[in-house]
Amino acid sequence: MVGMEQHGEALWSIGELAAATGVTVRALHYYDSIGLLRATVRTAAGHRRYTEQDLRRLYCIRTLRSLGVPLGDIATALDGAGPGSLQRLLLRQLAALDDQALQLKQLQRTIRELLERISSHGHAEPAYFMTVLERMTMFGNYFTEDQRRELDERRAGLGQEAMEESRTEWAGLVEEGLRQVDAGVPAGSPEATDLVQRWDELGSRFHSSEGTKAAARTMWNENSAELSKALPWTAQQMQALVAHLQAARQHS
Amino acid sequence: MVGMEQHGEALWSIGELAAATGVTVRALHYYDSIGLLRATVRTAAGHRRYTEQDLRRLYCIRTLRSLGVPLGDIATALDGAGPGSLQRLLLRQLAALDDQALQLKQLQRTIRELLERISSHGHAEPAYFMTVLERMTMFGNYFTEDQRRELDERRAGLGQEAMEESRTEWAGLVEEGLRQVDAGVPAGSPEATDLVQRWDELGSRFHSSEGTKAAARTMWNENSAELSKALPWTAQQMQALVAHLQAARQHS
DNA sequence: GGTAGATCCTGACGCCGCGCCAGGTTCAAG
DNA sequence: CTTGAACCTGGCGCGGCGTCAGGATCTACC
């Protein structure tokens, strides 16, 4: 072991440190280069010598890193503001992981649905892929898990009849949207903005406190859920409608 | 809309496709450059024109991508072997996500433990970081969740007395290991390999069916679990021991 | 004190999935 | 014909290292 018994302090070469901690030499080089873990001592020839303090710091770094914390955050937590900064970091990371876990659950459910669809139906038609995509992006971007639960409760509260009614109404809106697309109605026209407004109103029935914005997205979700059950429209029609509504929403 | 009504087919420019699907133009450029989604048509000036087939393919791509599938896998699944390849891909991805979910749970538990430790103890000493790191790397690399459960059951079955006995025995082994380190016993010597063997045997009590290899890792886990409760050794001693054992294991 | 082989150094490119310019060409509308 | 929007290609950048390449330096043995 290099430098043992010198001034009563133990010094490790980079290879020894790597072997002992399981971190690669390259990683240590990298940590040094970004200033996260500089070797306290350098020999005359430029070889790195690590102290026991460095070792302890390395353990902290690797632990946090294995918990998924990015190196930049580790650096600020270890160098920056003293007490409590580590705690705050861990709390943030825990929250981030919670988010990730929820997303993972979403993905797993979606994949299982896709697999069922494939095995029962023989194959997956592209149109179905579209509906899956719709639901995922809408869901992922606009709702937290809590909000999702709230929506489920609200839907349960509305009852079967109201749900059926809304579905018919929604189908009517889609039909009109397609008519507008076919007729070439411009996105800025009153017809189009009116459609968007009724669209959002219908959505707002399923959502109260959070306002119309999120409600519109809810409607999109109902949308794709319905589509997955019965697909009376082609992919091309749907994409045209999507584009039309998006454009109209920007104009209004 | 570009190219509408031409030969009865609809063609989209790259910007239109981007707006309609929510994919950025840059991403489409990238997909084109890696051959994942080439624009079927190019105008004389080199501008991309996408067909409805391209649109459908894009929906598939984005769906799989949002499910976490890497682009390379998507390409092989869409272009490669026909029926069943998609199903296999999804099954693989599902398995991968299951793994991720388990790892996430591990991480969350570990962070919560760390937080408890910090809040009850005022701060976290570096030595504790080391034990956390040990458990994580050992656990993460060598055990599946099922194996973990099996281990927990086995430990419960052994009873308190046997557990206590094993702990004392283990402490003895650590003491001897430290003696060897202090005395400079080489890793290839019979003393060292004998220590490793007894170490693994002790571990094998906690693990039957999977063999000694995994059992040794179990022992490592006990190791750090004990350390977290009472730390009679310094970080430096532990790291030296770890290195010694690793080296001896390679020699035997 | 010479030499071999292990270890060390710095510097550079590669990975993935794009984001984000820069500088030039082409399109659609008035 | 002009203007501004859309399009093109090509290049750098991120994070966290892995993986060479080419050279300097260490340790051990004769």
Coordinates of C-alpha atoms (C1' of nucleotides) in Angstrom, one line a residue:
Chain A
M1 CA 0.0 0.0 0.0
V2 CA 1.3 3.3 -1.1
G3 CA 2.4 5.9 1.5
M4 CA 1.4 3.9 4.5
E5 CA 2.9 5.0 7.8
Q6 CA 4.0 8.2 6.3
H7 CA 3.5 11.0 8.8
G8 CA 1.1 8.6 10.4
E9 CA -1.4 9.0 7.6
A10 CA -2.4 6.5 5.1
L11 CA -2.5 7.5 1.4
W12 CA -4.0 5.5 -1.4
S13 CA -3.1 5.5 -5.0
I14 CA -5.9 5.8 -7.5
G15 CA -5.8 2.1 -8.4
E16 CA -5.9 1.0 -4.7
L17 CA -8.8 3.3 -4.0
A18 CA -10.6 1.9 -7.1
A19 CA -10.0 -1.7 -6.0
A20 CA -11.1 -1.1 -2.5
T21 CA -14.3 0.8 -3.2
G22 CA -15.3 -0.8 -6.5
V23 CA -15.3 2.6 -8.3
T24 CA -13.4 2.5 -11.6
V25 CA -10.3 4.5 -12.1
R26 CA -12.0 6.3 -15.0
A27 CA -14.8 7.4 -12.7
L28 CA -12.2 8.8 -10.2
H29 CA -10.5 10.6 -13.0
Y30 CA -13.8 12.1 -14.0
Y31 CA -14.7 13.1 -10.5
D32 CA -11.4 14.8 -10.3
S33 CA -11.8 16.6 -13.6
I34 CA -15.2 18.1 -12.6
G35 CA -13.9 19.0 -9.2
L36 CA -16.3 16.7 -7.3
L37 CA -13.5 14.7 -5.7
R38 CA -10.0 16.1 -6.1
A39 CA -7.1 14.0 -4.8
T40 CA -5.8 16.0 -1.8
V41 CA -2.2 15.1 -2.6
R42 CA -0.3 14.9 -5.8
T43 CA 3.2 13.4 -6.0
A44 CA 6.0 15.3 -7.8
A45 CA 5.2 13.3 -11.0
G46 CA 1.6 14.2 -10.8
H47 CA 0.2 10.9 -9.5
R48 CA -2.9 11.2 -7.3
R49 CA -2.7 10.3 -3.6
Y50 CA -6.0 10.0 -1.8
T51 CA -6.4 10.6 2.0
E52 CA -8.9 9.0 4.3
Q53 CA -11.0 12.1 4.1
D54 CA -11.2 11.6 0.4
L55 CA -12.3 8.0 1.0
R56 CA -15.1 9.1 3.2
R57 CA -16.2 11.6 0.7
L58 CA -16.1 9.0 -2.0
Y59 CA -18.4 6.8 0.1
C60 CA -20.9 9.6 0.4
I61 CA -20.7 10.3 -3.3
R62 CA -21.2 6.7 -4.4
T63 CA -24.1 6.2 -2.0
L64 CA -25.9 9.3 -3.2
R65 CA -25.1 8.4 -6.8
S66 CA -26.5 4.9 -6.4
L67 CA -29.7 6.5 -5.0
G68 CA -30.0 8.2 -8.4
V69 CA -28.8 11.7 -7.4
P70 CA -27.0 13.5 -10.2
L71 CA -23.4 14.4 -9.6
G72 CA -24.0 18.2 -9.7
D73 CA -26.5 17.9 -6.9
I74 CA -24.1 15.8 -4.9
A75 CA -21.4 18.4 -5.2
T76 CA -23.6 21.2 -4.1
A77 CA -24.9 19.2 -1.2
L78 CA -21.5 18.2 0.0
D79 CA -19.8 21.5 -0.6
G80 CA -22.6 24.0 -0.2
A81 CA -24.8 25.0 2.6
G82 CA -24.1 23.0 5.7
P83 CA -26.7 21.4 7.9
G84 CA -30.0 20.3 6.4
S85 CA -28.8 20.5 2.8
L86 CA -28.3 16.8 2.7
Q87 CA -31.7 16.2 4.2
R88 CA -33.4 18.5 1.6
L89 CA -31.5 16.7 -1.1
L90 CA -32.8 13.3 0.0
L91 CA -36.3 14.5 0.4
R92 CA -36.2 15.9 -3.1
Q93 CA -34.8 12.7 -4.5
L94 CA -37.5 10.7 -2.7
A95 CA -40.2 12.8 -4.3
A96 CA -38.6 12.3 -7.7
L97 CA -38.5 8.6 -7.2
D98 CA -42.1 8.6 -6.2
D99 CA -42.9 10.3 -9.4
Q100 CA -40.9 7.8 -11.3
A101 CA -42.7 4.9 -9.6
L102 CA -46.0 6.3 -10.6
Q103 CA -44.9 6.7 -14.2
L104 CA -43.6 3.1 -14.2
K105 CA -47.0 1.8 -13.0
Q106 CA -48.6 3.7 -15.8
L107 CA -46.3 2.2 -18.3
Q108 CA -46.7 -1.3 -17.0
R109 CA -50.5 -1.0 -17.2
T110 CA -50.3 0.3 -20.7
I111 CA -48.0 -2.4 -21.9
R112 CA -50.2 -5.1 -20.4
E113 CA -53.3 -3.6 -22.1
L114 CA -51.4 -3.6 -25.4
L115 CA -50.4 -7.2 -24.9
E116 CA -53.9 -8.2 -24.2
R117 CA -55.1 -6.4 -27.2
I118 CA -52.5 -8.1 -29.4
S119 CA -53.1 -11.6 -28.1
S120 CA -56.9 -11.3 -28.3
H121 CA -57.0 -9.5 -31.5
G122 CA -54.2 -11.3 -33.3
H123 CA -52.3 -8.1 -34.0
A124 CA -52.3 -4.5 -33.2
E125 CA -53.7 -2.0 -35.7
P126 CA -51.8 1.3 -35.9
A127 CA -55.0 3.2 -34.9
Y128 CA -54.9 1.5 -31.5
F129 CA -51.3 2.6 -31.1
M130 CA -52.5 6.2 -31.6
T131 CA -55.1 6.0 -28.8
V132 CA -52.6 4.5 -26.4
L133 CA -50.2 7.3 -27.3
E134 CA -52.9 10.0 -26.8
R135 CA -53.8 8.7 -23.4
M136 CA -50.2 8.5 -22.3
T137 CA -49.1 11.9 -23.3
M138 CA -52.3 13.5 -22.0
F139 CA -52.1 11.6 -18.8
G140 CA -48.5 11.9 -18.3
N141 CA -48.2 15.6 -19.0
Y142 CA -51.3 17.0 -17.4
F143 CA -52.3 14.9 -14.4
T144 CA -50.7 13.9 -11.2
E145 CA -51.8 10.7 -9.6
D146 CA -53.9 12.6 -7.0
Q147 CA -55.7 14.4 -9.7
R148 CA -56.4 11.1 -11.4
R149 CA -58.0 9.7 -8.3
E150 CA -60.1 12.7 -8.0
L151 CA -61.3 12.3 -11.6
D152 CA -62.1 8.7 -11.0
E153 CA -64.2 9.6 -8.0
R154 CA -66.0 12.3 -9.9
R155 CA -66.9 10.0 -12.7
A156 CA -68.2 7.4 -10.3
G157 CA -70.3 10.2 -8.7
L158 CA -71.9 11.2 -11.9
G159 CA -73.6 7.9 -12.4
Q160 CA -74.1 5.7 -15.4
E161 CA -76.8 7.7 -17.1
A162 CA -74.9 11.0 -17.1
M163 CA -71.8 9.2 -18.4
E164 CA -73.8 7.7 -21.3
E165 CA -75.3 11.0 -22.1
S166 CA -71.9 12.7 -22.2
R167 CA -70.6 10.0 -24.5
T168 CA -73.4 10.6 -27.0
E169 CA -72.8 14.4 -26.8
W170 CA -69.1 13.9 -27.2
A171 CA -69.6 11.7 -30.3
G172 CA -71.7 14.5 -31.7
L173 CA -68.9 17.0 -31.2
V174 CA -66.4 14.7 -32.9
E175 CA -68.8 14.4 -35.9
E176 CA -69.1 18.1 -36.2
G177 CA -65.4 18.5 -35.9
L178 CA -64.9 16.1 -38.8
R179 CA -67.5 18.0 -40.8
Q180 CA -65.5 21.2 -40.2
V181 CA -62.3 19.5 -41.3
D182 CA -63.9 18.2 -44.4
A183 CA -65.5 21.5 -45.2
G184 CA -62.1 23.2 -44.7
V185 CA -63.4 25.5 -42.0
P186 CA -60.4 27.7 -40.9
A187 CA -59.1 27.4 -37.3
G188 CA -59.8 31.1 -36.6
S189 CA -63.5 31.0 -37.6
P190 CA -66.2 31.4 -35.0
E191 CA -67.5 27.9 -35.9
A192 CA -64.2 26.4 -34.9
T193 CA -63.7 28.3 -31.7
D194 CA -67.3 27.6 -30.7
L195 CA -66.6 23.9 -31.2
V196 CA -63.6 24.1 -28.9
Q197 CA -65.6 25.9 -26.3
R198 CA -68.3 23.3 -26.2
W199 CA -65.6 20.7 -26.2
D200 CA -64.1 22.2 -23.1
E201 CA -67.5 22.7 -21.4
L202 CA -68.3 19.1 -21.9
G203 CA -65.0 18.2 -20.3
S204 CA -65.5 20.6 -17.4
R205 CA -68.4 18.4 -16.2
F206 CA -65.8 15.8 -15.2
H207 CA -63.7 18.3 -13.5
S208 CA -64.5 21.3 -11.2
S209 CA -61.9 22.7 -9.0
E210 CA -58.9 22.6 -11.3
G211 CA -60.5 24.7 -14.0
T212 CA -61.3 24.2 -17.7
K213 CA -57.7 23.8 -18.8
A214 CA -57.1 20.5 -17.2
A215 CA -60.7 19.6 -17.9
A216 CA -60.1 19.8 -21.6
R217 CA -57.3 17.3 -21.2
T218 CA -59.7 15.0 -19.3
M219 CA -61.9 15.1 -22.2
W220 CA -59.1 14.0 -24.4
N221 CA -58.7 11.1 -22.1
E222 CA -62.3 10.1 -22.4
N223 CA -61.8 10.5 -26.0
S224 CA -59.1 7.9 -26.4
A225 CA -60.8 5.6 -23.9
E226 CA -63.9 5.6 -26.1
L227 CA -61.8 5.1 -29.2
S228 CA -60.2 2.1 -27.7
K229 CA -63.5 0.4 -27.4
A230 CA -65.0 1.2 -30.7
L231 CA -63.2 3.0 -33.5
P232 CA -65.7 4.5 -35.9
W233 CA -63.1 6.8 -37.4
T234 CA -59.9 6.3 -39.3
A235 CA -56.5 7.3 -38.1
Q236 CA -56.3 10.0 -40.8
Q237 CA -59.6 11.5 -39.7
M238 CA -58.6 11.6 -36.1
Q239 CA -55.2 13.2 -36.8
A240 CA -56.9 15.8 -38.9
L241 CA -59.4 16.5 -36.1
V242 CA -56.6 16.7 -33.5
A243 CA -54.7 19.3 -35.7
H244 CA -57.9 21.3 -36.3
L245 CA -58.7 21.5 -32.6
Q246 CA -55.2 22.4 -31.6
A247 CA -55.1 25.2 -34.1
A248 CA -58.5 26.5 -33.1
R249 CA -57.5 26.5 -29.5
Q250 CA -54.5 28.6 -30.3
H251 CA -56.7 31.1 -32.1
S252 CA -59.3 31.5 -29.3
Chain B
M1 CA -52.0 21.4 -46.1
V2 CA -49.3 20.4 -48.5
G3 CA -49.9 18.0 -51.3
M4 CA -53.6 17.4 -50.3
E5 CA -55.7 15.9 -53.1
Q6 CA -52.6 15.0 -55.1
H7 CA -53.2 11.6 -56.7
G8 CA -55.9 11.2 -54.0
E9 CA -53.2 10.9 -51.3
A10 CA -52.4 13.3 -48.5
L11 CA -48.8 14.4 -48.0
W12 CA -47.6 16.2 -44.9
S13 CA -44.6 18.5 -44.6
I14 CA -42.3 17.9 -41.7
G15 CA -43.7 20.9 -39.8
E16 CA -47.3 19.8 -40.2
L17 CA -46.5 16.3 -39.1
A18 CA -44.7 17.7 -36.1
A19 CA -47.6 19.9 -35.2
A20 CA -50.2 17.2 -35.6
T21 CA -48.3 14.5 -33.6
G22 CA -46.5 16.7 -31.0
V23 CA -43.1 15.3 -32.1
T24 CA -40.5 18.0 -32.7
V25 CA -39.0 18.7 -36.1
R26 CA -35.6 17.9 -34.8
A27 CA -36.7 14.5 -33.6
L28 CA -38.1 13.7 -37.1
H29 CA -34.9 14.8 -38.6
Y30 CA -33.1 12.5 -36.3
Y31 CA -35.4 9.5 -37.0
D32 CA -34.7 10.2 -40.7
S33 CA -31.0 10.3 -40.2
I34 CA -30.8 7.0 -38.4
G35 CA -33.2 5.4 -40.8
L36 CA -35.9 4.8 -38.3
L37 CA -38.5 6.9 -40.2
R38 CA -37.5 8.1 -43.6
A39 CA -39.8 10.4 -45.4
T40 CA -41.2 8.3 -48.2
V41 CA -41.2 11.3 -50.6
R42 CA -38.8 14.1 -51.2
T43 CA -39.5 17.1 -53.3
A44 CA -37.1 18.2 -56.0
A45 CA -35.6 20.7 -53.5
G46 CA -35.1 18.0 -50.9
H47 CA -38.0 18.8 -48.6
R48 CA -39.5 15.9 -46.9
R49 CA -43.1 14.8 -47.6
Y50 CA -44.6 12.2 -45.3
T51 CA -47.4 9.8 -46.3
E52 CA -50.1 8.4 -44.2
Q53 CA -48.1 5.2 -43.8
D54 CA -45.3 7.3 -42.3
L55 CA -47.8 8.8 -39.9
R56 CA -48.9 5.4 -38.7
R57 CA -45.3 4.3 -38.3
L58 CA -44.7 7.4 -36.3
Y59 CA -47.5 6.7 -34.0
C60 CA -46.1 3.2 -33.4
I61 CA -42.6 4.7 -32.8
R62 CA -43.8 7.3 -30.3
T63 CA -45.9 4.9 -28.4
L64 CA -43.1 2.4 -28.0
R65 CA -40.7 5.2 -27.2
S66 CA -43.0 6.6 -24.5
L67 CA -43.1 3.1 -23.1
G68 CA -39.3 3.4 -22.7
V69 CA -38.2 1.2 -25.6
P70 CA -34.9 2.4 -27.1
L71 CA -35.0 3.5 -30.8
G72 CA -32.8 0.6 -32.0
D73 CA -35.2 -2.0 -30.6
I74 CA -38.1 -0.2 -32.1
A75 CA -36.4 -0.3 -35.5
T76 CA -35.7 -4.0 -35.4
A77 CA -39.2 -4.7 -34.1
L78 CA -40.9 -2.7 -36.9
D79 CA -38.6 -3.7 -39.7
G80 CA -37.4 -7.1 -38.7
A81 CA -39.1 -10.4 -38.2
G82 CA -42.8 -10.1 -38.8
P83 CA -45.4 -11.5 -36.4
G84 CA -44.7 -11.9 -32.8
S85 CA -41.7 -9.7 -32.7
L86 CA -43.7 -6.8 -31.4
Q87 CA -45.1 -9.1 -28.7
R88 CA -41.7 -10.3 -27.7
L89 CA -40.5 -6.7 -27.5
L90 CA -43.3 -5.7 -25.2
L91 CA -42.8 -8.7 -23.0
R92 CA -39.1 -7.8 -22.7
Q93 CA -39.9 -4.2 -21.9
L94 CA -42.4 -5.2 -19.3
A95 CA -39.8 -7.4 -17.6
A96 CA -37.3 -4.6 -17.7
L97 CA -39.9 -2.2 -16.2
D98 CA -40.6 -4.8 -13.4
D99 CA -36.9 -4.8 -12.6
Q100 CA -36.8 -1.0 -12.5
A101 CA -39.8 -0.9 -10.2
L102 CA -38.1 -3.3 -7.8
Q103 CA -35.0 -1.2 -7.8
L104 CA -37.0 1.9 -7.2
K105 CA -38.6 0.4 -4.2
Q106 CA -35.2 -0.5 -2.9
L107 CA -34.0 3.0 -3.4
Q108 CA -37.0 4.5 -1.7
R109 CA -36.6 2.3 1.3
T110 CA -33.0 3.1 1.6
I111 CA -33.6 6.8 1.4
R112 CA -36.2 6.7 4.0
E113 CA -33.8 4.8 6.3
L114 CA -31.2 7.4 5.7
L115 CA -33.6 10.2 6.5
E116 CA -34.7 8.5 9.7
R117 CA -31.1 8.1 10.6
I118 CA -30.4 11.7 10.0
S119 CA -33.4 13.1 11.8
S120 CA -32.9 10.9 14.9
H121 CA -29.2 11.2 15.0
G122 CA -28.8 14.8 14.1
H123 CA -26.5 14.1 11.2
A124 CA -25.1 11.2 9.2
E125 CA -21.6 10.0 9.8
P126 CA -19.7 8.9 6.7
A127 CA -19.3 5.4 8.1
Y128 CA -23.0 4.9 7.9
F129 CA -22.9 6.0 4.3
M130 CA -20.5 3.2 3.7
T131 CA -22.8 0.5 5.2
V132 CA -25.7 1.8 3.1
L133 CA -23.5 1.6 0.0
E134 CA -22.4 -1.9 0.8
R135 CA -25.9 -3.2 1.2
M136 CA -27.0 -1.5 -1.9
T137 CA -24.3 -2.8 -4.2
M138 CA -24.5 -6.3 -2.8
F139 CA -28.2 -6.4 -2.8
G140 CA -28.7 -4.8 -6.1
N141 CA -26.2 -6.9 -7.9
Y142 CA -26.6 -10.3 -6.5
F143 CA -30.2 -10.7 -5.4
T144 CA -33.6 -10.6 -7.0
E145 CA -36.6 -9.7 -4.9
D146 CA -37.7 -13.3 -4.7
Q147 CA -34.3 -14.4 -3.4
R148 CA -34.5 -11.6 -0.8
R149 CA -37.8 -12.9 0.5
E150 CA -36.4 -16.4 0.7
L151 CA -33.6 -15.1 2.8
D152 CA -35.8 -13.2 5.1
E153 CA -37.9 -16.4 5.7
R154 CA -34.8 -18.4 6.3
R155 CA -33.5 -16.0 8.8
A156 CA -36.8 -16.0 10.6
G157 CA -36.7 -19.8 10.6
L158 CA -33.3 -20.0 12.2
G159 CA -34.5 -18.4 15.3
Q160 CA -33.0 -15.8 17.6
E161 CA -30.3 -18.0 19.2
A162 CA -28.8 -19.2 16.0
M163 CA -28.7 -15.7 14.8
E164 CA -26.9 -14.4 17.8
E165 CA -24.4 -17.3 17.6
S166 CA -23.7 -16.5 13.9
R167 CA -23.1 -12.9 14.8
T168 CA -20.5 -13.7 17.3
E169 CA -18.9 -16.1 14.9
W170 CA -18.9 -13.5 12.2
A171 CA -17.4 -10.9 14.5
G172 CA -14.6 -13.4 15.2
L173 CA -13.9 -13.8 11.5
V174 CA -13.8 -10.1 11.0
E175 CA -11.3 -9.8 13.9
E176 CA -9.1 -12.5 12.3
G177 CA -9.4 -10.7 8.9
L178 CA -8.2 -7.5 10.5
R179 CA -5.3 -9.4 12.1
Q180 CA -4.3 -10.7 8.8
V181 CA -4.4 -7.3 7.2
D182 CA -2.3 -5.8 10.0
A183 CA 0.2 -8.7 9.8
G184 CA 0.4 -8.2 6.0
V185 CA -0.7 -11.7 5.2
P186 CA -0.7 -12.1 1.4
A187 CA -3.9 -12.7 -0.4
G188 CA -2.7 -16.0 -2.0
S189 CA -1.6 -17.5 1.4
P190 CA -3.5 -20.5 2.8
E191 CA -4.5 -18.4 5.8
A192 CA -6.3 -16.0 3.7
T193 CA -8.1 -18.5 1.5
D194 CA -9.0 -20.4 4.6
L195 CA -10.6 -17.3 6.0
V196 CA -12.6 -16.8 2.8
Q197 CA -13.8 -20.3 3.0
R198 CA -15.0 -20.1 6.6
W199 CA -16.5 -16.7 5.7
D200 CA -18.5 -18.3 2.9
E201 CA -19.5 -21.3 5.0
L202 CA -20.9 -19.1 7.6
G203 CA -22.8 -17.4 4.9
S204 CA -24.2 -20.6 3.5
R205 CA -26.2 -21.2 6.7
F206 CA -28.5 -18.4 5.6
H207 CA -28.7 -19.7 2.1
S208 CA -29.2 -23.3 0.9
S209 CA -30.5 -23.8 -2.6
E210 CA -28.6 -21.2 -4.5
G211 CA -25.1 -22.3 -3.4
T212 CA -22.2 -20.6 -1.7
K213 CA -21.6 -17.9 -4.2
A214 CA -24.8 -16.0 -3.5
A215 CA -24.4 -17.0 0.2
A216 CA -21.2 -15.1 0.5
R217 CA -23.0 -12.0 -0.6
T218 CA -25.7 -12.7 2.0
M219 CA -22.9 -12.6 4.5
W220 CA -21.8 -9.3 3.2
N221 CA -25.3 -8.1 3.8
E222 CA -25.4 -9.3 7.4
N223 CA -22.1 -7.7 7.6
S224 CA -23.3 -4.2 6.8
A225 CA -26.5 -4.7 8.8
E226 CA -24.5 -5.4 11.9
L227 CA -22.2 -2.5 11.2
S228 CA -25.1 -0.1 11.0
K229 CA -26.1 -1.0 14.5
A230 CA -22.8 -0.9 16.2
L231 CA -19.6 0.1 14.5
P232 CA -16.6 -1.3 16.4
W233 CA -14.3 -0.7 13.4
T234 CA -13.2 2.3 11.6
A235 CA -13.9 3.0 8.0
Q236 CA -10.3 2.5 7.2
Q237 CA -10.1 -0.9 8.8
M238 CA -13.2 -2.0 7.0
Q239 CA -12.0 -0.9 3.6
A240 CA -8.7 -2.8 4.1
L241 CA -10.6 -5.9 5.1
V242 CA -12.9 -5.6 2.0
A243 CA -9.8 -5.3 -0.2
H244 CA -8.1 -8.2 1.5
L245 CA -11.1 -10.6 1.1
Q246 CA -11.7 -9.6 -2.5
A247 CA -8.1 -10.3 -3.3
A248 CA -8.1 -13.7 -1.5
R249 CA -11.3 -14.7 -3.2
Q250 CA -9.7 -14.2 -6.6
H251 CA -6.7 -16.3 -5.6
S252 CA -8.7 -19.3 -4.3
Chain C
dG1 C1' 22.0 0.2 -11.9
dG2 C1' 19.5 -1.7 -15.7
dT3 C1' 15.3 -3.6 -17.4
dA4 C1' 10.7 -5.4 -17.6
dG5 C1' 6.0 -5.0 -16.6
dA6 C1' 2.5 -2.9 -13.9
dT7 C1' 0.6 1.4 -13.0
dC8 C1' 0.0 6.1 -13.8
dC9 C1' -0.9 10.4 -16.6
dT10 C1' -3.6 13.4 -20.2
dG11 C1' -6.5 13.7 -24.2
dA12 C1' -9.8 12.2 -27.3
dC13 C1' -13.9 9.8 -29.2
dG14 C1' -18.3 7.1 -28.4
dC15 C1' -22.9 6.2 -26.5
dC16 C1' -28.4 7.9 -26.5
dG17 C1' -32.0 11.0 -27.9
dC18 C1' -32.5 14.6 -29.1
dG19 C1' -32.2 20.5 -28.0
dC20 C1' -30.3 24.4 -29.9
dC21 C1' -28.0 27.3 -32.9
dA22 C1' -25.9 29.0 -37.7
dG23 C1' -25.9 29.8 -42.3
dG24 C1' -28.0 28.9 -46.5
dT25 C1' -32.1 27.5 -49.7
dT26 C1' -36.8 27.2 -50.9
dC27 C1' -41.7 27.9 -50.3
dA28 C1' -46.3 30.5 -50.2
dA29 C1' -48.6 34.7 -50.1
dG30 C1' -49.3 39.4 -51.3
Chain D
dC1 C1' -40.7 40.5 -57.0
dT2 C1' -40.3 40.7 -52.4
dT3 C1' -40.9 39.3 -47.8
dG4 C1' -41.2 36.2 -44.0
dA5 C1' -42.0 31.6 -42.8
dA6 C1' -40.6 27.1 -43.4
dC7 C1' -37.1 24.0 -44.7
dC8 C1' -32.3 22.1 -45.4
dT9 C1' -27.6 20.2 -43.6
dG10 C1' -24.0 20.2 -40.3
dG11 C1' -22.2 20.9 -35.8
dC12 C1' -21.8 21.3 -30.7
dG13 C1' -23.9 20.1 -26.2
dC14 C1' -25.7 17.3 -22.2
dG15 C1' -24.5 13.1 -18.3
dG16 C1' -21.6 9.7 -16.7
dC17 C1' -18.6 7.5 -17.6
dG18 C1' -16.2 3.1 -21.1
dT19 C1' -12.6 2.5 -24.0
dC20 C1' -8.7 3.2 -26.5
dA21 C1' -3.8 5.7 -27.6
dG22 C1' 0.6 7.2 -26.6
dG23 C1' 3.6 8.4 -23.3
dA24 C1' 5.7 9.0 -18.4
dT25 C1' 6.6 6.8 -14.0
dC26 C1' 6.5 3.5 -10.6
dT27 C1' 8.1 -1.2 -8.3
dA28 C1' 10.6 -5.4 -8.3
dC29 C1' 13.9 -8.4 -9.6
dC30 C1' 18.6 -9.5 -11.4

